[in-house]
Short mmCIF file of C-alpha atoms in Angstrom, two decimals:
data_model
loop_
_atom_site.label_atom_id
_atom_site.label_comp_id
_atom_site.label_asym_id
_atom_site.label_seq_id
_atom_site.Cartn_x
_atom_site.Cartn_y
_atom_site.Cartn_z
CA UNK A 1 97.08 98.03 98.04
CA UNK A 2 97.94 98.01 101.82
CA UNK A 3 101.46 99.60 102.40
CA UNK A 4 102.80 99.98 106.17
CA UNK A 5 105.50 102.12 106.63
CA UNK A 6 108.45 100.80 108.92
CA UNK A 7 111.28 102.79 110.66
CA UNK A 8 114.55 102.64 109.03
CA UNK A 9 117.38 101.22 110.80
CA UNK A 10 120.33 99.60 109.97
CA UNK A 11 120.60 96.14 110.74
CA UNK A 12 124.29 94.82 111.12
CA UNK A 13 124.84 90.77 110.79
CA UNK A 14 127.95 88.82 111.53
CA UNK A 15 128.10 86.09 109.80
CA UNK A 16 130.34 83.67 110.80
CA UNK A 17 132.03 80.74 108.35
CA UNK A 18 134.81 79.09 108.13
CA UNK A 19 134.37 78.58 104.30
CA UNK A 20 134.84 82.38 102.67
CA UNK A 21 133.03 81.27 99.89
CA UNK A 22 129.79 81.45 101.67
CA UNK A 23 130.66 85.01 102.21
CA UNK A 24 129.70 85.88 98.64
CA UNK A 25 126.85 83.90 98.51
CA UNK A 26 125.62 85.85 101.97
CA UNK A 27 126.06 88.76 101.10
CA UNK A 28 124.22 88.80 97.50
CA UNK A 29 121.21 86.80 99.94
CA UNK A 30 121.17 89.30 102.97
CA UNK A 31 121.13 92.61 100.11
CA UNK A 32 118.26 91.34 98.01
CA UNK A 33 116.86 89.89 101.10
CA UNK A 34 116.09 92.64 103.27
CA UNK A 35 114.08 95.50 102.93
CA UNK A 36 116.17 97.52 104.94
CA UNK A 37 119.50 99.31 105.02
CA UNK A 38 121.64 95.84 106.41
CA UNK A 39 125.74 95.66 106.85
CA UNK A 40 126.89 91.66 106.49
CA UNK A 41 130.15 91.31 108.69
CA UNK A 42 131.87 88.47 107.82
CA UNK A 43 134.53 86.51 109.79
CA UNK A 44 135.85 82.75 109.57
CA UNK A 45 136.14 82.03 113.52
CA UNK A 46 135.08 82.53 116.64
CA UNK A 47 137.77 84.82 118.30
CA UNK A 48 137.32 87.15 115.55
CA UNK A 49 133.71 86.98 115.80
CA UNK A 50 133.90 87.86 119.44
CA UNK A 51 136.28 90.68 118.52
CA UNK A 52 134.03 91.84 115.99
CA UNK A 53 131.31 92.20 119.30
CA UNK A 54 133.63 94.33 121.37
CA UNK A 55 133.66 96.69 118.20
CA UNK A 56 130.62 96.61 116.75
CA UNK A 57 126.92 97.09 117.42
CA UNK A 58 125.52 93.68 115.95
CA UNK A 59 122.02 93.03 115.20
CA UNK A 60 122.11 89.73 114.83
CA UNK A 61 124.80 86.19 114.22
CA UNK A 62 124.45 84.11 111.86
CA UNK A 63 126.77 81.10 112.78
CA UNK A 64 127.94 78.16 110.89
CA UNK A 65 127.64 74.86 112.88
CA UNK A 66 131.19 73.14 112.46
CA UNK A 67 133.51 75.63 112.86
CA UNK A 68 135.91 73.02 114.03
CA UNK A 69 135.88 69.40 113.21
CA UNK A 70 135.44 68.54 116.77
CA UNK A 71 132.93 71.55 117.92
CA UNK A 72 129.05 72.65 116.88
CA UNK A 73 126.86 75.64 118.24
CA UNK A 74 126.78 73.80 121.52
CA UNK A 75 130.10 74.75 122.19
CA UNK A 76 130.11 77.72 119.90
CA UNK A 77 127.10 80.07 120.70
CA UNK A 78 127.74 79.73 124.98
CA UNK A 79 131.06 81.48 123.81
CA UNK A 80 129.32 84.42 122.06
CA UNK A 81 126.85 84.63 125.01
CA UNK A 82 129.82 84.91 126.95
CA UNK A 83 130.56 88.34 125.25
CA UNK A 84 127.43 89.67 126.84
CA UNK A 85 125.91 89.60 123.29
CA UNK A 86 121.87 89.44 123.87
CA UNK A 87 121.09 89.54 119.96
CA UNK A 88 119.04 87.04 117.86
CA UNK A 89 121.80 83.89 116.95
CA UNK A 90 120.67 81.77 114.38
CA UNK A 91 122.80 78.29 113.47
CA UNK A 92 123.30 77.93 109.78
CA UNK A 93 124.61 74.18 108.54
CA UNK A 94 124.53 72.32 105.44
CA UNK A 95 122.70 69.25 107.80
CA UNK A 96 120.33 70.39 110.63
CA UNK A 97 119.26 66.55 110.79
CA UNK A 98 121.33 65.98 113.61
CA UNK A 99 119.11 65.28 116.86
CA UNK A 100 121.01 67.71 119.14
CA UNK A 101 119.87 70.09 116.69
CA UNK A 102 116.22 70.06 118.51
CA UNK A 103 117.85 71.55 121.73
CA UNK A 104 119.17 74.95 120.08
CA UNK A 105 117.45 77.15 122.09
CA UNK A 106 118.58 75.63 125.62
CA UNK A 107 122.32 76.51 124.24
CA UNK A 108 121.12 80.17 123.57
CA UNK A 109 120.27 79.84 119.29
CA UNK A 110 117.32 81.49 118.30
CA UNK A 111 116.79 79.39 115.16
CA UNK A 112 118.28 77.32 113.00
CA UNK A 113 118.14 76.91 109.44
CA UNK A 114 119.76 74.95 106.52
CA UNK A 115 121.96 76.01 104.39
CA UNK A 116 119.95 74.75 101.26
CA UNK A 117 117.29 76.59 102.52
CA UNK A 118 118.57 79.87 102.78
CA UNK A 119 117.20 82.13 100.30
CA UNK A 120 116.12 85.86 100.06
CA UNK A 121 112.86 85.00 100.80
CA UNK A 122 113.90 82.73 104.16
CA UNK A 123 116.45 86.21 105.03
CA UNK A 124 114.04 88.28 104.36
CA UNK A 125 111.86 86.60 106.89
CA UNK A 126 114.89 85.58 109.14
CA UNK A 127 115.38 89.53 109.92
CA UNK A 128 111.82 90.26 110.21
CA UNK A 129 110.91 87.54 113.29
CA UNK A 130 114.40 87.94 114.93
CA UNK A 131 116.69 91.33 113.81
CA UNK A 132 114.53 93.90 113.92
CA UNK A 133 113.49 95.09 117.21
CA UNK A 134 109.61 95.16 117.17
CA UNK A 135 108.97 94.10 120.68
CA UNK A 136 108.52 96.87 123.09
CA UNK A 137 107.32 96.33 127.01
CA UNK A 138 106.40 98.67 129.27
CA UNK A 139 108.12 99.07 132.51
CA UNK A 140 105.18 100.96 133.77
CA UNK B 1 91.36 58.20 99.60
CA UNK B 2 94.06 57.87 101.78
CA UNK B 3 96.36 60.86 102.22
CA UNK B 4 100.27 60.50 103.45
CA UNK B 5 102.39 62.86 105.02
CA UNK B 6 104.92 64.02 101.81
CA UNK B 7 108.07 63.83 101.93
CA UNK B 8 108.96 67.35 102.28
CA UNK B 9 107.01 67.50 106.06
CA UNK B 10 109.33 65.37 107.06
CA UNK B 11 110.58 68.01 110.20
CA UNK B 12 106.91 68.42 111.35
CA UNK B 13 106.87 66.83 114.46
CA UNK B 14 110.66 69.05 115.10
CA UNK B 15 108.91 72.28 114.44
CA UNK B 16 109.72 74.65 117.69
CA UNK B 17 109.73 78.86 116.59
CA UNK B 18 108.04 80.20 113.74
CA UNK B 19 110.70 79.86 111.27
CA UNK B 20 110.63 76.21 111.86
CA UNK B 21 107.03 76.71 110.27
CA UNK B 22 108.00 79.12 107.77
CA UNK B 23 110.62 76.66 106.41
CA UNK B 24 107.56 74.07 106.40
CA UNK B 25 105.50 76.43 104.48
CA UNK B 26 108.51 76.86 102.26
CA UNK B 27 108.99 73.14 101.44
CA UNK B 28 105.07 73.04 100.29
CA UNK B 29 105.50 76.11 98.26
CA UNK B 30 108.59 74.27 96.16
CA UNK B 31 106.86 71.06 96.59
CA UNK B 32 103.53 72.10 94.93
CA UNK B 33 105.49 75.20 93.11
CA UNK B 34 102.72 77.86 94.72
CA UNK B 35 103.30 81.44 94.29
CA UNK B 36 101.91 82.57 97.19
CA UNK B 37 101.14 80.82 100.90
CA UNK B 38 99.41 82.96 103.24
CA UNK B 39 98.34 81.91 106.74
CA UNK B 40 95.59 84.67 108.04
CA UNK B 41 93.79 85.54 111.03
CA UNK B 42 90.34 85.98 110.46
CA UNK B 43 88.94 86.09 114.02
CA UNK B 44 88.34 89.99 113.87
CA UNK B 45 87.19 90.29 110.20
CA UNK B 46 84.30 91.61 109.08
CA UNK B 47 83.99 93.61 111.93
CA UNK B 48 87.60 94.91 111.50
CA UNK B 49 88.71 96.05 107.64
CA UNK B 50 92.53 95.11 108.28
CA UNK B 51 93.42 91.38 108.66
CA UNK B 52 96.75 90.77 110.37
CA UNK B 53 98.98 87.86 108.52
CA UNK B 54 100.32 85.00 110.97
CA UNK B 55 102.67 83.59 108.07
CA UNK B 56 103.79 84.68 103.88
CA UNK B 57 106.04 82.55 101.99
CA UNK B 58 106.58 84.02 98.67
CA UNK B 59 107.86 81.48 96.40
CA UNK B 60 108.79 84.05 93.11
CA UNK B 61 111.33 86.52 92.35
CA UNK B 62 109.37 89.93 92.75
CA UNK B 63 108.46 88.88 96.58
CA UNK B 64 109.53 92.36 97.36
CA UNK B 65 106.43 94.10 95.50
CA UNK B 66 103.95 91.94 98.08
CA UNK B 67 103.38 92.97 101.49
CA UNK B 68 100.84 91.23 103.02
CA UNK B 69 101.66 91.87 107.03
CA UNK B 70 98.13 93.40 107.37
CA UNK B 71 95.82 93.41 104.55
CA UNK B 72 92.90 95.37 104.08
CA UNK B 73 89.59 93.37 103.10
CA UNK B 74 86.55 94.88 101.70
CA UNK B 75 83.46 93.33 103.57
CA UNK B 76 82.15 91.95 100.55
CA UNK B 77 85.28 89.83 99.59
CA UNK B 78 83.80 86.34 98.54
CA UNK B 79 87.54 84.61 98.94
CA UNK B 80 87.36 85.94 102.18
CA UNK B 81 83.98 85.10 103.53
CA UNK B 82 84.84 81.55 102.04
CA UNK B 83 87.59 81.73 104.29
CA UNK B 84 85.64 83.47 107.37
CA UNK B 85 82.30 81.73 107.11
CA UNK B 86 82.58 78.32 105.26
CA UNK B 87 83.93 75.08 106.04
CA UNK B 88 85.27 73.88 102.71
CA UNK B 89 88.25 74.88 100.70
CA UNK B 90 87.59 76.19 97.78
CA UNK B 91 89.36 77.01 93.89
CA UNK B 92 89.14 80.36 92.28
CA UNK B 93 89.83 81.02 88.43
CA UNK B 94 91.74 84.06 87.42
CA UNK B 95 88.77 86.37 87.05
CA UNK B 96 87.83 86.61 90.50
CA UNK B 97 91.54 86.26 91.74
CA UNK B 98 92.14 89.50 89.89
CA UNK B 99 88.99 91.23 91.28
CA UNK B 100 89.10 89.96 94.69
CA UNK B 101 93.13 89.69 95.43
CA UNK B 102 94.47 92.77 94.17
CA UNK B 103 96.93 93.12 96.86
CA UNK B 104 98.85 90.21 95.94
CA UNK B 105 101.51 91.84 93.50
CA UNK B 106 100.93 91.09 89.68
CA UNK B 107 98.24 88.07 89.27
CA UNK B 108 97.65 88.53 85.77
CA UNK B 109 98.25 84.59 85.45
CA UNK B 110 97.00 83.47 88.65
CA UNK B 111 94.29 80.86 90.53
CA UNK B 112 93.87 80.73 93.79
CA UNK B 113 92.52 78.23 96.36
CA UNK B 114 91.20 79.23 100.11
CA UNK B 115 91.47 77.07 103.05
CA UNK B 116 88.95 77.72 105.78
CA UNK B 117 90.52 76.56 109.26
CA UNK B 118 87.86 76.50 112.35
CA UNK B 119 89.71 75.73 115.69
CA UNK B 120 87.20 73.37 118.25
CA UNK B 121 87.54 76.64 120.46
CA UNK B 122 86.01 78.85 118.04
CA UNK B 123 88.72 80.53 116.31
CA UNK B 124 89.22 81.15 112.79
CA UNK B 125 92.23 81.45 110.56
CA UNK B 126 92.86 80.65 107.01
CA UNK B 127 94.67 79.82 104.24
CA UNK B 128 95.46 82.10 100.36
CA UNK B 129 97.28 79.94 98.28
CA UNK B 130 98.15 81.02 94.88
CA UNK B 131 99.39 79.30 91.71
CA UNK B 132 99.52 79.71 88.38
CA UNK B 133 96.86 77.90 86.14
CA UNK B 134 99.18 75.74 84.80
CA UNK B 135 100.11 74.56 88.17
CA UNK B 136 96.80 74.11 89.68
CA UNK B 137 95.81 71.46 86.45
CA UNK B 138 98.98 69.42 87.49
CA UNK B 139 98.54 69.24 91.04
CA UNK B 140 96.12 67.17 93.59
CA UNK B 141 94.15 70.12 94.99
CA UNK B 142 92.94 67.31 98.30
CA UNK B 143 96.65 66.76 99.09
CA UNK B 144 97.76 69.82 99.01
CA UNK B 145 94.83 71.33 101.44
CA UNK B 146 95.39 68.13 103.87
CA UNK B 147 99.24 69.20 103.60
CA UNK B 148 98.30 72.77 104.35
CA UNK B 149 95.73 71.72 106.77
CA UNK B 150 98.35 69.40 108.87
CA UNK B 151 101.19 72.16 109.00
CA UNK B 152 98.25 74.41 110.61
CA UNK B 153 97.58 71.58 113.15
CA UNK B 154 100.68 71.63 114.27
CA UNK B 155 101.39 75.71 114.07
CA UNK B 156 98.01 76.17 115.89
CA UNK B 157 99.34 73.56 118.85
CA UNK B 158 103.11 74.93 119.11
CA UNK B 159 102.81 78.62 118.04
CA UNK B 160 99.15 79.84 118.67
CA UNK B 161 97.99 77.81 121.41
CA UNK B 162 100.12 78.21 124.07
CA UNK B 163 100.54 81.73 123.92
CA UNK B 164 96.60 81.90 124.93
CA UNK B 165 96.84 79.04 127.36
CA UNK B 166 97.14 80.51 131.08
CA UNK B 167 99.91 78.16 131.67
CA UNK B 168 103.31 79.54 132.59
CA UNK B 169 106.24 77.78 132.13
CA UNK B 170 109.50 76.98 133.72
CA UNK B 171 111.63 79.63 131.71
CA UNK B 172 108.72 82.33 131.64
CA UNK B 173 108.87 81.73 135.80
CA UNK B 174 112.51 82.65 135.37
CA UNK B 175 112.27 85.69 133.10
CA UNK B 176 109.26 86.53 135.95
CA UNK B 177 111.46 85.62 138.81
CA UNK B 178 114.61 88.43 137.55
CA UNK B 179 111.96 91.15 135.96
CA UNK B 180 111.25 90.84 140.16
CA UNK B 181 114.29 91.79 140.40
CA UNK B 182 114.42 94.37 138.17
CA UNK B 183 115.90 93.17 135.88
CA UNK B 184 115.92 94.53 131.93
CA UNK B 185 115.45 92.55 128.90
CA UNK B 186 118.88 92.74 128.57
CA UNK B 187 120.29 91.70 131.69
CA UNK B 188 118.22 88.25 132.29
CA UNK B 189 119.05 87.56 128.62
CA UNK B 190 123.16 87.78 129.66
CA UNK B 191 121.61 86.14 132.84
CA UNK B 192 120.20 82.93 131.20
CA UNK B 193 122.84 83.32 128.28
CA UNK B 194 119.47 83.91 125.79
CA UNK B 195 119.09 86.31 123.55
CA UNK B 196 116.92 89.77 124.19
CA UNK B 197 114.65 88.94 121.52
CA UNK B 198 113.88 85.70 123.33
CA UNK B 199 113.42 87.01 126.54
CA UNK B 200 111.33 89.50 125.01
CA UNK B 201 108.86 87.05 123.31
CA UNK B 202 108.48 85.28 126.91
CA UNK B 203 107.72 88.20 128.27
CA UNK B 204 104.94 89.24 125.75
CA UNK B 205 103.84 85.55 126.27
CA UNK B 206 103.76 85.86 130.03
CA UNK B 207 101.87 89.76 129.85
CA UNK B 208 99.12 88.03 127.47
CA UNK B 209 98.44 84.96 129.86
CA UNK B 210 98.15 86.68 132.70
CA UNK B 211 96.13 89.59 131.04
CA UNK B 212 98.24 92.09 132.38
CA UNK B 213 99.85 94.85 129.78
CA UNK B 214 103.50 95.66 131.57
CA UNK B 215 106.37 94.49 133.66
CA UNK B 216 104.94 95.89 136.64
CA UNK B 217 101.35 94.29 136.31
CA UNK B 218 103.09 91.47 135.02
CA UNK B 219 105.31 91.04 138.24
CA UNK B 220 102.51 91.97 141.03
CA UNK B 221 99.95 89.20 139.76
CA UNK B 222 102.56 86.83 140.01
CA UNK B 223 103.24 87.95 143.66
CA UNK B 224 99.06 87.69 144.25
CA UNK B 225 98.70 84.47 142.30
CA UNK B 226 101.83 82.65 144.45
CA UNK B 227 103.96 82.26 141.47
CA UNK B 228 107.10 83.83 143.01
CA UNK B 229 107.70 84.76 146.40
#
């Protein structure tokens, strides 16, 4: 048996729905899920979501995409950006068929993932590749 | 026989990032109700004991007793020289799954199957799958390696390939263009409205096709090779 050992740190998601019933369902995924110590945030719009940024130190959004009948992460995630936040955003919807889905990463997503797909496994991974910070580069 | 793309691939040509490709992986695990999909790279093994792990989908509940980021292989592995040195996939019963993968969690119940994968540029990767016996009767072994073997394609062209090819794109010329600038991770991320982990993965892109190891390197041999001004 191969065991590496990993630096604690606690990684903070906002998760961002406007269904509170997801909330439940989140948090039961993210706390199995990760292997780490991990705080689930959870708020049902954007303002409070970019409140939540002024207050908190995030590691990472997870953001429905129809927050609004009318809006998606297109018009959604440039708004968080907006907030100077520079963390991993990943689009969570019940239907990632749409073809503007494909151009997530020119509106500033990291990923995007569906909502039937979302398991403790997929979180698990989710906050491996994109919340924990891994990636150092020297200046020098 | 003719294979056909299943069903559950049908996002392959959509993959982009690498959980794209995980939730591929995912869908074949379900589909074919593996255990255990492991994607390795074998380019530095035997030489090197430890064998790093490019993807693991875990497709049971006690996922959190297997970590398989780097694995540790004894030279004499025959799974792993399968994988390493031969060219055809290959089914193992329980016996030499439990004396061969004993870093896989509990496999008291388990086959396994290994999927040798030989790029035309002479690299080498491969696939662990594991399954429960009463799985592996039920299932079309050929299928499921062509599946396996067509997600890799496509992983190999999107994920691995371009991150050795010497080719630097429009975005990593921007992420060169502000680290010129001195600019932080940080900064070009609120900059291009991306995210630091992003700009950090272009950046780790950038220092390995340009064979330098920092910022500084990294920004000076784009000065010498006319890539900014």
């Amino acid at each position: 048996m191969n065991s590496v050992v990993e630096e604690v740190e606690t990684i903070t998601i906002l998760f961002v729905d406007d269904n509170p019933d997801e909330f439940v369902l989140m948090e039961w995924l993210v706390k199995g899920g990760a292997d780490q110590n991990t705080e689930l945030v959870c708020v049902t719009d954007i303002e409070s979501a970019c409140k939540v940024l002024e207050e908190k130190n995030i590691s990472m959004i997870l953001l429905d995409n129809k927050l609004h009948l009318n809006d998606d992460f297109r018009t959604s995630v440039p708004v968080l950006r907006s907030k100077a936040f520079t963390g991993p955003i990943g689009i969570v919807s019940s239907s990632i068929e749409p073809e503007y889905f494909q151009e997530f990463e020119q509106y500033g997503a990291d990923f995007r993932i569906g909502k039937n797909e979302l398991d403790r496994n997929a979180i698990g991974f989710i906050i491996d590749e994109f919340a924990k910070k891994d990636i150092k580069i020297s200046d020098d | 026989m003719k294979h056909q793309k299943p069903d559950c691939l049908v996002d392959l040509e959509r993959a982009i990032n690498k959980l794209d490709f995980y939730r591929l992986f995912k869908c074949l695990c379900v589909n074919y109700d593996l255990d255990l999909l492991a994607l390795f790279d074998m380019n530095n093994w035997p030489e090197e004991a430890s064998i790093e792990s490019l993807m693991v989908v875990v497709n049971r509940e006690d996922s959190n007793l297997v970590d398989l980021d780097v694995v540790s292989i004894a030279e004499n592995n025959v799974i792993f020289q399968n994988i390493r040195d031969e060219i055809l996939h290959k089914f193992w019963d329980n016996k030499t799954v439990c004396e061969h993968i004993s870093f896989c969690g509990d496999v008291s119940s388990t086959v396994g199957i290994s999927i040798p994968l030989h790029t035309p540029n002479g690299r080498h990767f491969g696939f662990w799958l594991a399954l429960p016996k009463s799985v592996s009767d039920k299932i079309d072994h050929d299928q499921l390696v062509y599946d396996c073997k067509l997600v890799f394609q496509s992983f190999f062209n999107q994920i691995i390939l371009p991150d050795s090819m010497p080719i630097i794109s429009p975005r990593e010329l921007e992420v060169i263009r502000w680290s010129s600038e001195g600019k932080t991770s940080v900064e070009i991320a609120i900059i291009l409205g991306l995210s630091e982990h992003t700009i950090n993965s272009y950046t780790t892109k950038i220092l390995q096709k340009l064979q330098v190891v920092n910022r500084a390197q990294m920004v000076a041999t784009a000065i010498r090779m006319g890539l900014i001004k």
